[in-house]
Short mmCIF file of C-alpha atoms in Angstrom, two decimals:
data_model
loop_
_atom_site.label_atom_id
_atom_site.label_comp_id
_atom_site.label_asym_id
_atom_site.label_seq_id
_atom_site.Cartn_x
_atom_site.Cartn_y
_atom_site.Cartn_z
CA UNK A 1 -62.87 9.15 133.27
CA UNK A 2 -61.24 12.04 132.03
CA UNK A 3 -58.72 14.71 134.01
CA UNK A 4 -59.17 17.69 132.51
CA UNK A 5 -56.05 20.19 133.34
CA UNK A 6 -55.12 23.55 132.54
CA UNK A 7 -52.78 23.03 129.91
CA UNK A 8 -49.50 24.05 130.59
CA UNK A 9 -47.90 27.14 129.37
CA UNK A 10 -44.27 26.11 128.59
CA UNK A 11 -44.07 22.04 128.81
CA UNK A 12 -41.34 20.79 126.49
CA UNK A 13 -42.25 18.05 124.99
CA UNK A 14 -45.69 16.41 126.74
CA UNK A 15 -45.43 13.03 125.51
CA UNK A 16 -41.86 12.95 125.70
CA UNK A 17 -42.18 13.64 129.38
CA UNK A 18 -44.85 11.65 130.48
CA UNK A 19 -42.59 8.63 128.98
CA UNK A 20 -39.26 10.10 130.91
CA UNK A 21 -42.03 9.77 133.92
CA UNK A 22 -43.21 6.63 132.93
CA UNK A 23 -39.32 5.18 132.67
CA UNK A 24 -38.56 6.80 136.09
CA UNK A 25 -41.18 4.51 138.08
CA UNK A 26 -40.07 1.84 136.63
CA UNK A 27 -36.25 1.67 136.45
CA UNK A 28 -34.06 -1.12 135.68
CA UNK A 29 -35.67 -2.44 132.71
CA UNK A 30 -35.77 -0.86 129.19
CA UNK A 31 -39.41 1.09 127.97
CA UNK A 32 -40.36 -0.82 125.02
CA UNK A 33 -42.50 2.28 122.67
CA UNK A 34 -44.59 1.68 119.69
CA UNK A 35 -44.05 4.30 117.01
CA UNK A 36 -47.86 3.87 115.55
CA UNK A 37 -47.39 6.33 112.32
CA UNK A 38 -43.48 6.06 111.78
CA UNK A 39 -44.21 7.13 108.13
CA UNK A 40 -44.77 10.49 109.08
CA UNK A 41 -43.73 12.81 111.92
CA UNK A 42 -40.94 12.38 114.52
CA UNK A 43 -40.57 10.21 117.63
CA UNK A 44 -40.71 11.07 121.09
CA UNK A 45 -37.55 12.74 122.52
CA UNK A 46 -36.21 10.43 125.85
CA UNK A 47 -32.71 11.62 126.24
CA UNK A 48 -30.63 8.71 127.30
CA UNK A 49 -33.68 6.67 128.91
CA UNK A 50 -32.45 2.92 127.98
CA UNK A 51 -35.94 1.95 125.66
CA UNK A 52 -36.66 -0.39 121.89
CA UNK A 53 -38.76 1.58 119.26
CA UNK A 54 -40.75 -0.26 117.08
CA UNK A 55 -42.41 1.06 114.25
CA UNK A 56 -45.67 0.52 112.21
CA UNK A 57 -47.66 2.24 109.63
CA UNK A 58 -49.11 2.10 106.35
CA UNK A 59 -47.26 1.01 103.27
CA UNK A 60 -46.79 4.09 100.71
CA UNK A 61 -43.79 5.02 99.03
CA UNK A 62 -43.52 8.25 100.67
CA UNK A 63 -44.09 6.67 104.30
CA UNK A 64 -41.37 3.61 103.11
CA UNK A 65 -38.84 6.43 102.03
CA UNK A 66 -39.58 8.69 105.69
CA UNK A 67 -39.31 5.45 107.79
CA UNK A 68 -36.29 4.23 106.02
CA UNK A 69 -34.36 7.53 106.96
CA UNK A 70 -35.13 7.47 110.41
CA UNK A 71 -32.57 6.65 113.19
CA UNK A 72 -33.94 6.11 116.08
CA UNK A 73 -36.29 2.72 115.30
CA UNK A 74 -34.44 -0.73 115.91
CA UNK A 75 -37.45 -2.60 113.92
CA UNK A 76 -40.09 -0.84 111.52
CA UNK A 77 -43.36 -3.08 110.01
CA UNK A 78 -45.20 -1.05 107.12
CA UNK A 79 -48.71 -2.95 105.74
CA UNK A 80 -52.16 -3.20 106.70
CA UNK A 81 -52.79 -1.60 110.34
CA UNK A 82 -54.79 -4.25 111.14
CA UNK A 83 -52.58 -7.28 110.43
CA UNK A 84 -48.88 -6.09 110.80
CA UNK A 85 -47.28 -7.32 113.73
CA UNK A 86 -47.91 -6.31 117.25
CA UNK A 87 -47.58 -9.01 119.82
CA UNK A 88 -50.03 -8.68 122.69
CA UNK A 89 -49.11 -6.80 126.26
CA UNK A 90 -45.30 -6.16 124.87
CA UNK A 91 -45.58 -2.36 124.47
CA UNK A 92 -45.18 0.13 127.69
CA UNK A 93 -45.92 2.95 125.52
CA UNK A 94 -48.33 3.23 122.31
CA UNK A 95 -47.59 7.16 121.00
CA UNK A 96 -49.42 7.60 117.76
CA UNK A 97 -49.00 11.23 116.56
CA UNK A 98 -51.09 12.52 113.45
CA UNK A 99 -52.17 8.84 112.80
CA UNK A 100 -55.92 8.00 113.68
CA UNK A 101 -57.52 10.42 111.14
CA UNK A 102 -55.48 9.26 108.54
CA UNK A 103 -56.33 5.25 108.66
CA UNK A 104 -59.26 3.45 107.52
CA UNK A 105 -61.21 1.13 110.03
CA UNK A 106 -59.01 3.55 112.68
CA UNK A 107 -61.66 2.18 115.52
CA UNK A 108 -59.82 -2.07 114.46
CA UNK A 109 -56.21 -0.40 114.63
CA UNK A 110 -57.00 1.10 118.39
CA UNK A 111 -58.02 -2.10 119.40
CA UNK A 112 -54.46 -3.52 118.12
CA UNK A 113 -52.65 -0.90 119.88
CA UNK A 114 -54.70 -1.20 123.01
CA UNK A 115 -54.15 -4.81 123.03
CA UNK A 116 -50.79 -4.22 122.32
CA UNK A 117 -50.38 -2.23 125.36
CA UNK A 118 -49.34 -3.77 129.14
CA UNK A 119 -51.59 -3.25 131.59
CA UNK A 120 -50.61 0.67 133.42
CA UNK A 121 -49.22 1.49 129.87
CA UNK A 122 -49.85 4.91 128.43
CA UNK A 123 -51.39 5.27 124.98
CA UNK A 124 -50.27 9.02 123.59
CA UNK A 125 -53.05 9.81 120.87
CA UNK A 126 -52.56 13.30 119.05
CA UNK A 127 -54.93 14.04 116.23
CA UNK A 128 -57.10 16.61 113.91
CA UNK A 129 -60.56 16.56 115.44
CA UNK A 130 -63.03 15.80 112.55
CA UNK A 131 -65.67 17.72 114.45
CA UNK A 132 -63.83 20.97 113.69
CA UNK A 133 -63.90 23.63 110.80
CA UNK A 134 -60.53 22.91 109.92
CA UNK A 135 -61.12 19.11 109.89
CA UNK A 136 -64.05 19.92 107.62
CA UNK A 137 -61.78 21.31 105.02
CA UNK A 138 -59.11 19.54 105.07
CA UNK A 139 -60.69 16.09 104.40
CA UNK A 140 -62.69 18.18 101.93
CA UNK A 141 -60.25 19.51 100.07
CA UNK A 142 -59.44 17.90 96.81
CA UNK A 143 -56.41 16.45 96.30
CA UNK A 144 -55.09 18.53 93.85
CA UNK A 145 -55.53 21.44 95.92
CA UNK A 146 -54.67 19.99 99.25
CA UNK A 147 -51.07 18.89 98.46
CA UNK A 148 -49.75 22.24 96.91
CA UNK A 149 -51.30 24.02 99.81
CA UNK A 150 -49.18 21.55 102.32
CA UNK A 151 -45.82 21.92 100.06
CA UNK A 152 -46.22 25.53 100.35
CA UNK A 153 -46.73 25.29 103.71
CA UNK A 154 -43.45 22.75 103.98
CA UNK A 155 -41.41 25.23 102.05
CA UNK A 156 -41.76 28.15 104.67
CA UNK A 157 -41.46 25.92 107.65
CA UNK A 158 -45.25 25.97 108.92
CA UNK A 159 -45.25 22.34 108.79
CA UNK A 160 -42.82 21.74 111.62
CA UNK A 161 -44.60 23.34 113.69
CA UNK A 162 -46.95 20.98 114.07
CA UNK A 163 -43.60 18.28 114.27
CA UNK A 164 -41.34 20.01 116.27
CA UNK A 165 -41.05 18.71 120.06
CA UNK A 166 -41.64 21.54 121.25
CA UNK A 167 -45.38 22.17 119.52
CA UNK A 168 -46.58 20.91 122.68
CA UNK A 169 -50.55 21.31 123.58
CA UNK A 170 -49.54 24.32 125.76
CA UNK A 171 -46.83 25.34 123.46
CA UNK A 172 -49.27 25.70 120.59
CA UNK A 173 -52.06 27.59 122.48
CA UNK A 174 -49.48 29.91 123.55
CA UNK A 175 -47.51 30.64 120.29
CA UNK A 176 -48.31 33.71 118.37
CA UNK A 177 -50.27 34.19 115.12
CA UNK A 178 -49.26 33.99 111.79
CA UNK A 179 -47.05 37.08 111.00
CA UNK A 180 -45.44 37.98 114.17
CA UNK A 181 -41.85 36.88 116.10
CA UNK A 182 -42.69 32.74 114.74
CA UNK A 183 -41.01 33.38 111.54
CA UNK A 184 -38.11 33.89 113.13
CA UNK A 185 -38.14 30.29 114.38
CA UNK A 186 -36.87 28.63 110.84
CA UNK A 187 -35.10 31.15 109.40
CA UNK A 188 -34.11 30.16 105.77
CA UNK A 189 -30.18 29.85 104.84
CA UNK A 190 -28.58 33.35 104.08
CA UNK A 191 -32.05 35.21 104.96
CA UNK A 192 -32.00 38.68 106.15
CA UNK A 193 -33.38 41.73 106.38
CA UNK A 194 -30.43 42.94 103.59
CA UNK A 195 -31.46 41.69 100.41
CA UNK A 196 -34.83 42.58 99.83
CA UNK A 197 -34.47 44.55 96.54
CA UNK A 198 -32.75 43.45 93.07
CA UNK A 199 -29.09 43.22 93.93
CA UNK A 200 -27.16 40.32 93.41
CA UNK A 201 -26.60 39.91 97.05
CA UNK A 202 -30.48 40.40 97.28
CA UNK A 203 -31.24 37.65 94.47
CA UNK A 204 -29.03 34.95 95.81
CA UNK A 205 -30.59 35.52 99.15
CA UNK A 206 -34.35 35.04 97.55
CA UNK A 207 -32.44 32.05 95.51
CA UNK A 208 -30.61 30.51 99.00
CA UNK A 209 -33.95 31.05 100.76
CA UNK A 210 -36.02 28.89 98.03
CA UNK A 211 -33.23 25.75 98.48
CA UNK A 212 -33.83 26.22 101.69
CA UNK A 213 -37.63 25.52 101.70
CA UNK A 214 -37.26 23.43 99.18
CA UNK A 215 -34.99 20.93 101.00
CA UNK A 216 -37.52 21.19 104.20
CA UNK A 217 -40.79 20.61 102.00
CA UNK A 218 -38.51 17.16 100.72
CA UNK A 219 -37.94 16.34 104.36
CA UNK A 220 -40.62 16.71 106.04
CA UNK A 221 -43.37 15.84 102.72
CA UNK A 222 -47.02 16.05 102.67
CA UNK A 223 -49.24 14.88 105.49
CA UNK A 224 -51.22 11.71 104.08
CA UNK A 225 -54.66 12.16 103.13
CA UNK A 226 -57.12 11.92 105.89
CA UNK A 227 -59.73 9.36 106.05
CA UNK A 228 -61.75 11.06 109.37
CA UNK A 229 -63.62 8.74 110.70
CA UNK A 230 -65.96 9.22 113.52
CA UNK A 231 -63.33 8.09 116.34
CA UNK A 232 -61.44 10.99 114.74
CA UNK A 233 -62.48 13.04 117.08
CA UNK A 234 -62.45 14.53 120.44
CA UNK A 235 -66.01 13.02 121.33
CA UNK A 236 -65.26 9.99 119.29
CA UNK A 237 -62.12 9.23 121.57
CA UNK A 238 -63.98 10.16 124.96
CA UNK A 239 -66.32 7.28 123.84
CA UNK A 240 -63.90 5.07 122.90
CA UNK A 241 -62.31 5.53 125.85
CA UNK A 242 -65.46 4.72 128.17
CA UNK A 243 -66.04 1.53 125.78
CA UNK A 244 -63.32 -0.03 126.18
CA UNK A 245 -61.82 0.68 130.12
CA UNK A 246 -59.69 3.30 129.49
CA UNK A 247 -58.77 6.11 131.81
CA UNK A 248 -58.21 9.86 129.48
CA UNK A 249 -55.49 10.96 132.00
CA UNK A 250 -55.13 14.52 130.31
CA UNK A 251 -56.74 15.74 127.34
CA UNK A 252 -55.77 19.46 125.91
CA UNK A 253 -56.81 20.89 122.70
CA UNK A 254 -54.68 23.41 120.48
CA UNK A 255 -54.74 25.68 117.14
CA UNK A 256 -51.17 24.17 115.70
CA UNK A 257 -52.63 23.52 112.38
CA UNK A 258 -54.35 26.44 112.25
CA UNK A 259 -52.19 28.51 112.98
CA UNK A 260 -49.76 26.43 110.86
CA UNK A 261 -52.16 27.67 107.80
CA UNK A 262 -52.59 31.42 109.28
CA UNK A 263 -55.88 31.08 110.08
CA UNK A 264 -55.90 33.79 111.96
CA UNK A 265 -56.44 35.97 109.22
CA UNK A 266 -56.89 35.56 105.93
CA UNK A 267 -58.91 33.27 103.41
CA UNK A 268 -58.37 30.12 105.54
CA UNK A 269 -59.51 31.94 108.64
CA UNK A 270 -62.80 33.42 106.92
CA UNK A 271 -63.08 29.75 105.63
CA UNK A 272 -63.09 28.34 109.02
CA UNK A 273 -65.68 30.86 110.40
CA UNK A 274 -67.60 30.62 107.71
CA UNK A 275 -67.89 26.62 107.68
CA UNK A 276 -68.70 27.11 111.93
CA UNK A 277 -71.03 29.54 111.23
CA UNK A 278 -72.62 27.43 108.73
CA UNK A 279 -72.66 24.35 111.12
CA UNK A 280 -74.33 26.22 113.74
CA UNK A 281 -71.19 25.66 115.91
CA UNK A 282 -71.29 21.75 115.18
CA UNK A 283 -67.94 22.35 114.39
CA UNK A 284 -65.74 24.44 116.37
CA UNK A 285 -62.74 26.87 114.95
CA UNK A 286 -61.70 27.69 118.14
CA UNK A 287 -59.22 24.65 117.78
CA UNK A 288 -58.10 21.98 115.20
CA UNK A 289 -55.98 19.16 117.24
CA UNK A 290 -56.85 16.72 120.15
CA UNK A 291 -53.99 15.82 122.79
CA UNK A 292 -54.45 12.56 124.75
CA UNK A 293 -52.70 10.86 127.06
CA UNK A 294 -54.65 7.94 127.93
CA UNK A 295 -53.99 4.74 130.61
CA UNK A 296 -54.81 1.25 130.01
CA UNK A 297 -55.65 0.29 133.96
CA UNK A 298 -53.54 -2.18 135.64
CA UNK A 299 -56.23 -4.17 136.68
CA UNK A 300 -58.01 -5.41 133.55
CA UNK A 301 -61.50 -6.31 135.16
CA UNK A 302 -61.26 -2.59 137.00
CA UNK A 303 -64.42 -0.56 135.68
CA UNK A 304 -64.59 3.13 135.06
CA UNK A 305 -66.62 4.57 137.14
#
C-alpha cells in the first residue's frame, strides 16, 4: 500500500523529521536508529531527541576511514551485509541513505534490516533508481571514468548536495539548475567576484579556491561503485514492499543527482535523453533518486490489502 503525496516544497530534513515524529509518540524511552551505509553519507539530524546509533556497512578502506571520523555513532560493525550484527526487533528506525544500489544480494540485506526492525518501526530507504537514464550510466560507466567525474564533482561542492540535510525530496525538485543562485550555496574560501584576472590577489583566490575543493572532495570521497540490482529500483521496492507486509507510507522522487552532474544542459543531459530515447522511455530522465519512508506494521500477521 503506498501513500502517494505531493512532495513538499520546503521540508527540512524528511527523514530527520519523520524520526523527531516517531520519538514524539513515543517518549520516555531512547529511539534506537540503524545507520545502514555509515561508510558513506551523513546521519539523520534529531536535535537533542535522547536515541543510540548503530552503524553497519561494507568493509573498504575508504568506508573504514569515513566511519571512523564520524561522531555521532556509539557502535559501528563494517563486513559482510549479510552476516554483521543486527539483533532481531532492536531497531525503531532502519535509515539507509545511498545504500541499496550499492550492495550485492541487496534483496538478503533488506531482509536483515526488516527483521531488524520492531514492529511500527520506520525503514527510511533513499536510493538511485536503476530504471532511470542516469542509473543506466552511472553503473555503466567505467571505473576509470566514473571516479574522476565524482572528484570533480566533490571539488566544486555538487556532491553535498545530494548529502546535505537539507537535499530533501522536495528540496531537490525545487532547487534550481546547474548555473544559477546554487553556486552560491558552497562558496569556496576567499572566492569572489574580485579576482578573476591575473593579479596576485586574483591567483591566490583561484589557488585558495582549489584547497578549498580539494579538502571537500577528501571529505566527502567518491560514492562506492554501484552494483544495481533489480530491487534498486522504484518498482523493485514497491514489490518488495507488497512481498514482504510492508506499508510505503510516502514515496517522492527527485533530480539531486542530476542536477548534481548539470544535467540540465550539457553532455550529461544529452546523454540522459539520449539513453531514454533509446529505451523507448524504459528508463525515465525525468528523475534519478527514490525517497521511501516505509512501515513495518505493528501487527505482524496484518495483510496488505
Amino acid at each position: 500500500m503506498t501513500d502517494l503525496r505531493t512532495p513538499p516544497l520546503n521540508d527540512g530534513d524528511l527523514f530527520s523529521e519523520r524520526v523527531r515524529q516517531y520519538a514524539h509518540d513515543r517518549p520516555l524511552r531512547p529511539v534506537h536508529i540503524l545507520e545502514a551505509g555509515c561508510g558513506w553519507g551523513r546521519g539523520l539530524d534529531l536535535g537533542d531527541c535522547e536515541r543510540r546509533v548503530t552503524g553497519v556497512d561494507m568493509d573498504a578502506p575508504a568506508l573504514r576511514a569515513h566511519t571512523a571520523d564520524r561522531t555521532d555513532l556509539d557502535e559501528w560493525h563494517l563486513g559482510d551485509l549479510r552476516t554483521v550484527p543486527m539483533p532481531p526487533r532492536a531497531y525503531d528506525v532502519v535509515h539507509a541513505s545511498f545504500l541499496i544500489e550499492r550492495v550485492p544480494h541487496a534483496e538478503l540485506v533488506l531482509d536483515r534490516f526488516v527483521a531488524a526492525l520492531k514492529p511500527g518501526g520506520l525503514l527510511l530507504v533513499r536510493l538511485r533508481d536503476r530504471n532511470t537514464a542516469f542509473g543506466f550510466l552511472d553503473r555503466r560507466l567505467p571505473r576509470w571514468l566514473r571516479d574522476p567525474l565524482w572528484r570533480h564533482l566533490a571539488r566544486r561542492g555538487r556532491v553535498e548536495l545530494l548529502l546535505r540535510p537539507e537535499a530533501s525530496p522536495g528540496a531537490m525538485r525545487s532547487a534550481p539548475q546547474a548555473g544559477g543562485p546554487r553556486e552560491a550555496v558552497f562558496p569556496a574560501a576567499g572566492a569572489s567576484g574580485d579576482g578573476a584576472d591575473g593579479t596576485a590577489e586574483g591567483r591566490e583566490g583561484r589557488r585558495a579556491r582549489r584547497r578549498a575543493g580539494d579538502e571537500r572532495a577528501a571529505r566527502i570521497g567518491v560514492p562506492p561503485p554501484a552494483v544495481y540490482e533489480k530491487v534498486a529500483s522504484r518498482q523493485g521496492m514497491r514489490w518488495y514492499c507488497v512481498m514482504r507486509g510492508l506499508v510505503i507510507a510516502e514515496e517522492y522522487t527527485s533530480r539531486a543527482s542530476l542536477d548534481a552532474l548539470g544535467a540540465g544542459s550539457g553532455l550529461v543531459g544529452g546523454l540522459c535523453q539520449l539513453v531514454a530515447s533509446l529505451s523507448r522511455g524504459r528508463l525515465t530522465a525525468e528523475h534519478s533518486e527514490v525517497t521511501l519512508v516505509i512501515r513495518k506494521p505493528e501487527n505482524r500477521f496484518a495483510r496488505v490489502i
